[in-house]
PDB file of C-alpha atoms in Angstrom:
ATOM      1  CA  UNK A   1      -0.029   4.662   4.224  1.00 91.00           C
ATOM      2  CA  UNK A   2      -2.642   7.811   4.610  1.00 91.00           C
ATOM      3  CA  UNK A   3      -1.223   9.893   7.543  1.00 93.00           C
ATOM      4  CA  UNK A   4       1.917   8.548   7.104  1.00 97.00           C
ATOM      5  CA  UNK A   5       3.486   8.370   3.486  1.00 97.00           C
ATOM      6  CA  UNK A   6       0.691  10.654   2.268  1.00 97.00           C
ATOM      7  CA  UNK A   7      -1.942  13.203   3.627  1.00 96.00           C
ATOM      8  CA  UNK A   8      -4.487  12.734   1.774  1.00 94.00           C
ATOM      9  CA  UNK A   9      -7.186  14.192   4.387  1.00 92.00           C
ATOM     10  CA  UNK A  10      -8.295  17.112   1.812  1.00 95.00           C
ATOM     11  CA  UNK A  11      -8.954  14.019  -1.112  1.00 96.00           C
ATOM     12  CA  UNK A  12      -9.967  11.103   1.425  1.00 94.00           C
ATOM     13  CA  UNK A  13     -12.985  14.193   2.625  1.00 95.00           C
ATOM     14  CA  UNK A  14     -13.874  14.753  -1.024  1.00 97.00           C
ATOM     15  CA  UNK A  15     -14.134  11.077  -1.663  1.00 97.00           C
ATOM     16  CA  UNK A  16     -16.589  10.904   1.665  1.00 97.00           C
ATOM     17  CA  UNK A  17     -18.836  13.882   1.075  1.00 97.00           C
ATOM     18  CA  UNK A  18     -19.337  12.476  -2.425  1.00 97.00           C
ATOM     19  CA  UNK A  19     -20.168   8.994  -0.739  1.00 97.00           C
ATOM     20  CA  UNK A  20     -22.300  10.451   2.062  1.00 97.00           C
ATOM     21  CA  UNK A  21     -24.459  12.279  -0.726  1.00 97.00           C
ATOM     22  CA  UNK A  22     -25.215   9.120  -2.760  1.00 96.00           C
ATOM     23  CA  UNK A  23     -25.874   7.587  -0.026  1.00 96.00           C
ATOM     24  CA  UNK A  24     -28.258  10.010   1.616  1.00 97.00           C
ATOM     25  CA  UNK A  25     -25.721  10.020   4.956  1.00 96.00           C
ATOM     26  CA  UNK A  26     -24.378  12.706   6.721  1.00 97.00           C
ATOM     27  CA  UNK A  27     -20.410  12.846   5.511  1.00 96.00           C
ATOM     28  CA  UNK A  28     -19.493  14.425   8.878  1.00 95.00           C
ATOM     29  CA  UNK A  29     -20.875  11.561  10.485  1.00 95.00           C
ATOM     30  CA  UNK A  30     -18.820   8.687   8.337  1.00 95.00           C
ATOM     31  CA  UNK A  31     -16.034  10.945   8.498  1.00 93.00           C
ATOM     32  CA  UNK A  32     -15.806  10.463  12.496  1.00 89.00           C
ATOM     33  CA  UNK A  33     -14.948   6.882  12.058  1.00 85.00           C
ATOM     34  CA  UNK A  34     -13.677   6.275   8.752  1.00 87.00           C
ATOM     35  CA  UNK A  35     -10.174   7.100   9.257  1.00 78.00           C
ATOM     36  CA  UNK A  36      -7.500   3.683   9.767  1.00 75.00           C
ATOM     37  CA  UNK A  37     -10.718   1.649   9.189  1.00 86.00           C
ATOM     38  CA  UNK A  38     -11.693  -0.357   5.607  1.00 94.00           C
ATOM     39  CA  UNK A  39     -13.862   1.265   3.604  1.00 96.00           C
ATOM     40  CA  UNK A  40     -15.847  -1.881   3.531  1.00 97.00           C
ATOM     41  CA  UNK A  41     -16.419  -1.707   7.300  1.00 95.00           C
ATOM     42  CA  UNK A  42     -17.538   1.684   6.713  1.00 95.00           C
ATOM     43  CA  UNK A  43     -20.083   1.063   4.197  1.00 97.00           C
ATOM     44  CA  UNK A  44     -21.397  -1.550   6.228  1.00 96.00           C
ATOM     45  CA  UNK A  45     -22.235   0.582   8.708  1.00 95.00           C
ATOM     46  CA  UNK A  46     -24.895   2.898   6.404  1.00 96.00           C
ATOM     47  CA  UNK A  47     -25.427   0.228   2.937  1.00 97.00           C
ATOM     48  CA  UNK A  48     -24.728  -3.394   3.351  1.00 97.00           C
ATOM     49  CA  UNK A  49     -25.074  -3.957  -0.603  1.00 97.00           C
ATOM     50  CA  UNK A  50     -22.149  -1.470  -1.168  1.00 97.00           C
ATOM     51  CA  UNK A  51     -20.079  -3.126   1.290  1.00 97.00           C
ATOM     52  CA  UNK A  52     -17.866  -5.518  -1.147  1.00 97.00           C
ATOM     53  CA  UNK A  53     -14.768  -5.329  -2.548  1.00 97.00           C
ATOM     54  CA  UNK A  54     -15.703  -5.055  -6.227  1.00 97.00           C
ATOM     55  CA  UNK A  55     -17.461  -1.899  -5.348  1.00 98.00           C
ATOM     56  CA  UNK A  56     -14.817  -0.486  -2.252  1.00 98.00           C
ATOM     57  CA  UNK A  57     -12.017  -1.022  -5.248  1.00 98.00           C
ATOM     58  CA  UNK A  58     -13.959   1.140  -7.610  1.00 98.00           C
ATOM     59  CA  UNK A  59     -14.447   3.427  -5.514  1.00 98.00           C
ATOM     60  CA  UNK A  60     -11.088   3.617  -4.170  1.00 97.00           C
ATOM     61  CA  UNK A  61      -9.532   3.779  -7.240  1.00 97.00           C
ATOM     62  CA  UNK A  62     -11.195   6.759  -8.235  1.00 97.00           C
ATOM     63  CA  UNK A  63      -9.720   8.751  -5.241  1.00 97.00           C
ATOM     64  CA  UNK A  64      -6.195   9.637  -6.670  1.00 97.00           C
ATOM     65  CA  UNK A  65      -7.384  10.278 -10.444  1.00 96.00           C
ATOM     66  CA  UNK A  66     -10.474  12.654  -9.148  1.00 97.00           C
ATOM     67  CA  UNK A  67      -8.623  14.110  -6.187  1.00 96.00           C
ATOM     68  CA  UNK A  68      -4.765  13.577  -6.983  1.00 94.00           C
ATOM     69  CA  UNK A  69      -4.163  16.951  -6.528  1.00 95.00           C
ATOM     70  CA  UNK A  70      -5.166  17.388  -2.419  1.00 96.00           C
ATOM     71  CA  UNK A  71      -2.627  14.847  -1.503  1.00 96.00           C
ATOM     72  CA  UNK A  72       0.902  15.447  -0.498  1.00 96.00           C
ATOM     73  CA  UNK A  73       3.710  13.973   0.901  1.00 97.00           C
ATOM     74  CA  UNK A  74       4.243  13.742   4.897  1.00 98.00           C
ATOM     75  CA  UNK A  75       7.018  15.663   5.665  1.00 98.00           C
ATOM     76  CA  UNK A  76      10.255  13.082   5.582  1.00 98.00           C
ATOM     77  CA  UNK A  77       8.096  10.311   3.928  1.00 98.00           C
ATOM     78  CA  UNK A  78       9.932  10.357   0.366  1.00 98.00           C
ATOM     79  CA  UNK A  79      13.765  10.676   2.328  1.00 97.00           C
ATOM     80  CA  UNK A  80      13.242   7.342   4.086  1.00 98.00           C
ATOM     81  CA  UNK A  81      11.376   5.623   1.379  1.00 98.00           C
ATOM     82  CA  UNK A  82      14.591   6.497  -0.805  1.00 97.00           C
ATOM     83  CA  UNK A  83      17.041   5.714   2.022  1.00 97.00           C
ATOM     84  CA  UNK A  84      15.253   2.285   2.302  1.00 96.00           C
ATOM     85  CA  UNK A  85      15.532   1.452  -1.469  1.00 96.00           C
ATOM     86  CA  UNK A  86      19.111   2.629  -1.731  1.00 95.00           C
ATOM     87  CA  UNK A  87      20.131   0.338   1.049  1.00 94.00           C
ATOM     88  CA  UNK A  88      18.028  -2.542  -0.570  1.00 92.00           C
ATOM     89  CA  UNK A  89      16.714  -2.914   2.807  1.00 92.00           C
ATOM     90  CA  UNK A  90      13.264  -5.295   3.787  1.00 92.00           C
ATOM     91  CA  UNK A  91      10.111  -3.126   3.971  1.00 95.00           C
ATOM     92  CA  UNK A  92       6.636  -3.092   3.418  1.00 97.00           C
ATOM     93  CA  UNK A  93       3.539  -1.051   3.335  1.00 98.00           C
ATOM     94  CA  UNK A  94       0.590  -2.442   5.479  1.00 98.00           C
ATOM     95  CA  UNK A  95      -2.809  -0.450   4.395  1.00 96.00           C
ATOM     96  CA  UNK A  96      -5.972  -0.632   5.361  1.00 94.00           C
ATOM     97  CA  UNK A  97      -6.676   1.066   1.835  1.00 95.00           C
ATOM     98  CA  UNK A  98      -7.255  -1.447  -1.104  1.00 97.00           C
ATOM     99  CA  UNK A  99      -4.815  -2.220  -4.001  1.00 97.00           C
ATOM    100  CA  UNK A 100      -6.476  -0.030  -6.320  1.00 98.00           C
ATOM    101  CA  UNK A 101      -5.848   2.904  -3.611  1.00 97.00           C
ATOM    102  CA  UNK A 102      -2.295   2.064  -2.602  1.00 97.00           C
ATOM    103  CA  UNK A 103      -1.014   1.687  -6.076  1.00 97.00           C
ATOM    104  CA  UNK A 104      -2.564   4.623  -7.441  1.00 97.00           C
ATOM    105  CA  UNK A 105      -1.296   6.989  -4.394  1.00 97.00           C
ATOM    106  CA  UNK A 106       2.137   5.649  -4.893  1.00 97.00           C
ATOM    107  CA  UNK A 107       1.615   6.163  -8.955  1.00 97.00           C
ATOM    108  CA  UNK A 108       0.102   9.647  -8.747  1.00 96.00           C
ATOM    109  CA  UNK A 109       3.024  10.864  -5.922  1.00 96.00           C
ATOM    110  CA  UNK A 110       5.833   9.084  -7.964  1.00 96.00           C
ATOM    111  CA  UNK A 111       6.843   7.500  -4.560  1.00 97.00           C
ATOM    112  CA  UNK A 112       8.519   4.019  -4.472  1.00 97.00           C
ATOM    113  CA  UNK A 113       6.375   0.422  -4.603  1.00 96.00           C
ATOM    114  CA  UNK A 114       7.505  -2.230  -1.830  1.00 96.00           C
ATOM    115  CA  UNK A 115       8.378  -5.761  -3.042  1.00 93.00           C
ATOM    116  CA  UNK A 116       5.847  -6.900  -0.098  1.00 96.00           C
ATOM    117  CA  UNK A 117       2.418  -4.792   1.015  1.00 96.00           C
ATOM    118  CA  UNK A 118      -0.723  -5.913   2.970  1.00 98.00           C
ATOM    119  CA  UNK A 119      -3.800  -4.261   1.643  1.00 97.00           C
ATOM    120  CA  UNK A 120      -7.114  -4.092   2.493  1.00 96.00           C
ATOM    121  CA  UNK A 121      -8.738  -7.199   0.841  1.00 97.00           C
ATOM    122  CA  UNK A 122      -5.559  -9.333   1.882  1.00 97.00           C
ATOM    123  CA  UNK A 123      -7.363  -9.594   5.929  1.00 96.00           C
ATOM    124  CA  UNK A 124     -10.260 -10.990   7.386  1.00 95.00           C
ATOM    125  CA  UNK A 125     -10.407  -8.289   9.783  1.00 94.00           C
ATOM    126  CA  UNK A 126      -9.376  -4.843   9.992  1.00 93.00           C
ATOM    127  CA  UNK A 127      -7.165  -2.663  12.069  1.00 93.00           C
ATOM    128  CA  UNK A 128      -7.296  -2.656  15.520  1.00 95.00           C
ATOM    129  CA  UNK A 129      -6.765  -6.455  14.778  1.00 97.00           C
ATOM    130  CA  UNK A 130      -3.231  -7.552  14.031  1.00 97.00           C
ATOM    131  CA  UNK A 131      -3.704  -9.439  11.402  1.00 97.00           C
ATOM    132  CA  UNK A 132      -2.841  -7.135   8.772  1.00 97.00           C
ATOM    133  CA  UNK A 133       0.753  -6.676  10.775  1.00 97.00           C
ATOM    134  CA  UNK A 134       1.037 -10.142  11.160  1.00 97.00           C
ATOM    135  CA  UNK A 135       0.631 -11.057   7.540  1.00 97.00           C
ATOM    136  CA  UNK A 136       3.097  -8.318   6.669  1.00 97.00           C
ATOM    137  CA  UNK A 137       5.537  -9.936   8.893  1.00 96.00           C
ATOM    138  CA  UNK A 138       5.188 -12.777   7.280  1.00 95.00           C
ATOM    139  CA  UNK A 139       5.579 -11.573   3.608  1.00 94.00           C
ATOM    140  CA  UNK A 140       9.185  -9.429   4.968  1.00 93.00           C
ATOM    141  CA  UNK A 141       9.696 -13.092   5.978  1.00 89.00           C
ATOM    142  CA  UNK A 142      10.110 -14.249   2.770  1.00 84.00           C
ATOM    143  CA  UNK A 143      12.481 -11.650   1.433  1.00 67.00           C
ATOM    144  CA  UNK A 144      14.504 -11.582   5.267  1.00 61.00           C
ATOM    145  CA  UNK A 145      17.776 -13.664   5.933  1.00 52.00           C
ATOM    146  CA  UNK A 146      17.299 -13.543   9.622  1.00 53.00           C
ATOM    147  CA  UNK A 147      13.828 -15.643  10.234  1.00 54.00           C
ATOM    148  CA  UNK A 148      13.251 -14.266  13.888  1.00 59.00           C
ATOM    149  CA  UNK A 149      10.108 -12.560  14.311  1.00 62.00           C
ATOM    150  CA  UNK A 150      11.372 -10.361  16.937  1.00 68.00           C
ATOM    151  CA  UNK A 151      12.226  -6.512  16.216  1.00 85.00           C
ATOM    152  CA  UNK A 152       9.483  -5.324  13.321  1.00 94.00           C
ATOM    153  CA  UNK A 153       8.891  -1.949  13.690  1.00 96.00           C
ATOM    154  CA  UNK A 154       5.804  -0.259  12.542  1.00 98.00           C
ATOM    155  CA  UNK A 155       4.882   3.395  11.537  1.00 98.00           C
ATOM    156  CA  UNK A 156       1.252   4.563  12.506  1.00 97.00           C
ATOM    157  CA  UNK A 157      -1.020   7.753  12.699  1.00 95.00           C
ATOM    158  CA  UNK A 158      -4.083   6.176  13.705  1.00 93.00           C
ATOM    159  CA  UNK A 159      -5.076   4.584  17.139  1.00 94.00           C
ATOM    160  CA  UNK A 160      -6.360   1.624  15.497  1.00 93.00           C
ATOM    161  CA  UNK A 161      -3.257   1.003  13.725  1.00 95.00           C
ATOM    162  CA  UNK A 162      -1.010   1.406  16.684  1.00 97.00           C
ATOM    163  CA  UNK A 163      -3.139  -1.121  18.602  1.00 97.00           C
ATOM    164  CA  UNK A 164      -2.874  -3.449  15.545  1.00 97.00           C
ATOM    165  CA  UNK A 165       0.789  -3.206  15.201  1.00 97.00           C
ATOM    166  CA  UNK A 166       1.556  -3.727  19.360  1.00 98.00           C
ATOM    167  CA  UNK A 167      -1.275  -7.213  19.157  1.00 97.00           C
ATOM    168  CA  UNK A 168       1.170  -7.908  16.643  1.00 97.00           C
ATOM    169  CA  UNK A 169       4.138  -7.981  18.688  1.00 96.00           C
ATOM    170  CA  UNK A 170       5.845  -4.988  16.772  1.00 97.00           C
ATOM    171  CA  UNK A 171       7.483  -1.556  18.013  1.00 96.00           C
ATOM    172  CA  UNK A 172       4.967   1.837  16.970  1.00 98.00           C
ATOM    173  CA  UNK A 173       6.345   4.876  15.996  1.00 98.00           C
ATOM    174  CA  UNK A 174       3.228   7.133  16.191  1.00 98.00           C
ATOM    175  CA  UNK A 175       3.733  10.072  13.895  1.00 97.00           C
ATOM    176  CA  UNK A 176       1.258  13.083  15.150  1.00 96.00           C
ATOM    177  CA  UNK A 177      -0.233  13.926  11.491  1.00 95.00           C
ATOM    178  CA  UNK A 178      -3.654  12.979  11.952  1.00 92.00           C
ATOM    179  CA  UNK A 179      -3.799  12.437  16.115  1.00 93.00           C
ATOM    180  CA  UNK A 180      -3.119  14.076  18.925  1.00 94.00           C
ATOM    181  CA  UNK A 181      -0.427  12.964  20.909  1.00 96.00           C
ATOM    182  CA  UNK A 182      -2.162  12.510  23.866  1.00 96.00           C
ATOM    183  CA  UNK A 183      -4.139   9.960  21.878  1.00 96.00           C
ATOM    184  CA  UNK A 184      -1.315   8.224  20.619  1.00 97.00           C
ATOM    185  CA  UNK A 185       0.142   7.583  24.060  1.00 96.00           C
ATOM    186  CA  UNK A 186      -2.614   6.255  24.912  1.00 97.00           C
ATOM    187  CA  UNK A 187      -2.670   3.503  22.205  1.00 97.00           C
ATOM    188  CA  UNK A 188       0.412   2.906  23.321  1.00 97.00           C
ATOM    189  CA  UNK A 189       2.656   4.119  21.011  1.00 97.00           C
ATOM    190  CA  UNK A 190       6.651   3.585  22.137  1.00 96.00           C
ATOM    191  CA  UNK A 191       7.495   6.870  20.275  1.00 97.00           C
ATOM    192  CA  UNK A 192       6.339   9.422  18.822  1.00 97.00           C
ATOM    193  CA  UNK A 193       7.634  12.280  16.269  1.00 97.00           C
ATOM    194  CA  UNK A 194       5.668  14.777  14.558  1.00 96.00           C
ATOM    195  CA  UNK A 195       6.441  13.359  10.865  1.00 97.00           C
ATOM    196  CA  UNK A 196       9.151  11.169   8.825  1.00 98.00           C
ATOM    197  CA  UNK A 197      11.613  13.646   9.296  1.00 97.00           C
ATOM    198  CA  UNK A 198      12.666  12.761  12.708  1.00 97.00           C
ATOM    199  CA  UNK A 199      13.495   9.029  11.346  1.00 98.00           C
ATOM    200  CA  UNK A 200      16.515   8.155   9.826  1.00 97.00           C
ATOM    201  CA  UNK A 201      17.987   5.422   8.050  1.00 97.00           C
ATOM    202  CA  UNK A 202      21.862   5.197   9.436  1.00 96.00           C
ATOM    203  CA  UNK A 203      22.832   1.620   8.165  1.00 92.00           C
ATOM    204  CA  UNK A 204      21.872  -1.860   7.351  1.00 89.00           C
ATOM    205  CA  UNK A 205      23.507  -4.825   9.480  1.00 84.00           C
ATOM    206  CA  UNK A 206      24.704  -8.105   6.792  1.00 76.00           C
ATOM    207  CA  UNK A 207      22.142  -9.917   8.229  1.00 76.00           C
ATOM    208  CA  UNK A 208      19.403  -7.289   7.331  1.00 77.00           C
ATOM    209  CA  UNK A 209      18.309  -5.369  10.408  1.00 85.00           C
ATOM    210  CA  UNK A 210      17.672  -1.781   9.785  1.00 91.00           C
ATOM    211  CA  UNK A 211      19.477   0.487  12.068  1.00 93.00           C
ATOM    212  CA  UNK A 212      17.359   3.597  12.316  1.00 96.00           C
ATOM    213  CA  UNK A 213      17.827   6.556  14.563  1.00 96.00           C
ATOM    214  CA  UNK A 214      14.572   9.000  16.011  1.00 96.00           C
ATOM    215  CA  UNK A 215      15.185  12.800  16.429  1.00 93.00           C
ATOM    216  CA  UNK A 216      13.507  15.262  18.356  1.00 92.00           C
ATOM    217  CA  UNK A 217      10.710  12.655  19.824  1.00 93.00           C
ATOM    218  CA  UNK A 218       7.525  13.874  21.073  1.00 89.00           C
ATOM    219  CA  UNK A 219       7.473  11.094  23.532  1.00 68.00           C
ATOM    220  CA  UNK A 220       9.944   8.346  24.471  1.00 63.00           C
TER     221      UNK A 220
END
């Protein structure tokens, strides 16, 4: 969701200075590694007490009431989602943010809930692993006519997610908002546009399939 429904880099550096400080750490140094990774894998890293999901929830919550105001949308982000509902077509949001930070990003930006997301708590293991994708899959599953597997496409920012999202045997747009594109391609991306606005909804088939077109591609 961060880097690619919302930029919330201004709020999400807030959140870790104030973090960093409590916890006598650098913020420059958690901020190196934090981004597409669980919060609870970052805590880990500097406070093993901290590191549980009563606490990361807290925490997370507090993000969009104390920092609503640094967030905004990516560029496109609020055309698709809208496109998406309209057409009643299957999507989801796969985070590696927790319920308490999806839901109040979504609340706070006035943008659309999906009838199936993946959220932090929801995996055993993080992004670069697929399992997040793979459970998402899954829950589209349920709501999908058409029970092939085949043809998910994902929409990432962060190298981690990109790998997660190929190990999970989906197509990647990578959208260049928090990445370079060199870095992208190198995850593997199989586009990549600078934002949402290069991705449009043009129909959806009877049996479901979203027929989406990319403009002005970075890389093919």
């Amino acid at each position: 969701m961060d880097g690619t429904i919302v930029d919330s880099t201004e709020a999400i550096t807030k959140h870790w200075q104030k973090i960093g400080n409590e916890l006598g750490v650098d913020p420059s140094v958690i901020l190196l590694t934090s981004h597409g990774r669980r919060s609870i894998e970052t805590l880990a890293l500097y406070d093993k007490s901290k590191a549980n999901w009563d606490y990361v929830s807290h925490i997370e919550g507090l993000i969009p009431q104390e920092y609503g105001a640094d967030a905004v949308e990516i560029p496109g982000a609020r055309s698709l989602l809208a496109s998406l509902e309209h057409a009643h077509a299957p999507w989801a949001i796969v985070t590696s943010g927790t319920r308490a930070l999806l839901t109040g990003w979504l609340d706070v930006m006035r943008l659309p809930h999906p009838d199936s997301l993946v959220v932090a708590e929801d995996v055993a293991a993080g992004k670069p692993a697929p399992d997040c994708y793979r459970l998402g899959i899954d829950r589209l599953l349920r709501e999908a006519a058409e029970k092939a597997r085949e043809g998910f496409l994902v929409i990432e920012d962060s190298p981690a997610g990109i790998v997660a999202g190929k190990a999970a045997g989906c197509q990647v747009i990578g959208l260049a908002t928090t990445h370079s594109v060199e870095q992208l391609i190198e995850s593997g991306a199989d586009w990549i546009t600078q934002d949402l606005r290069s991705v449009v909804l043009v129909g959806l088939g009877a049996n479901g399939i979203i027929h989406l077109e990319i403009h002005d591609a970075l890389q093919l």
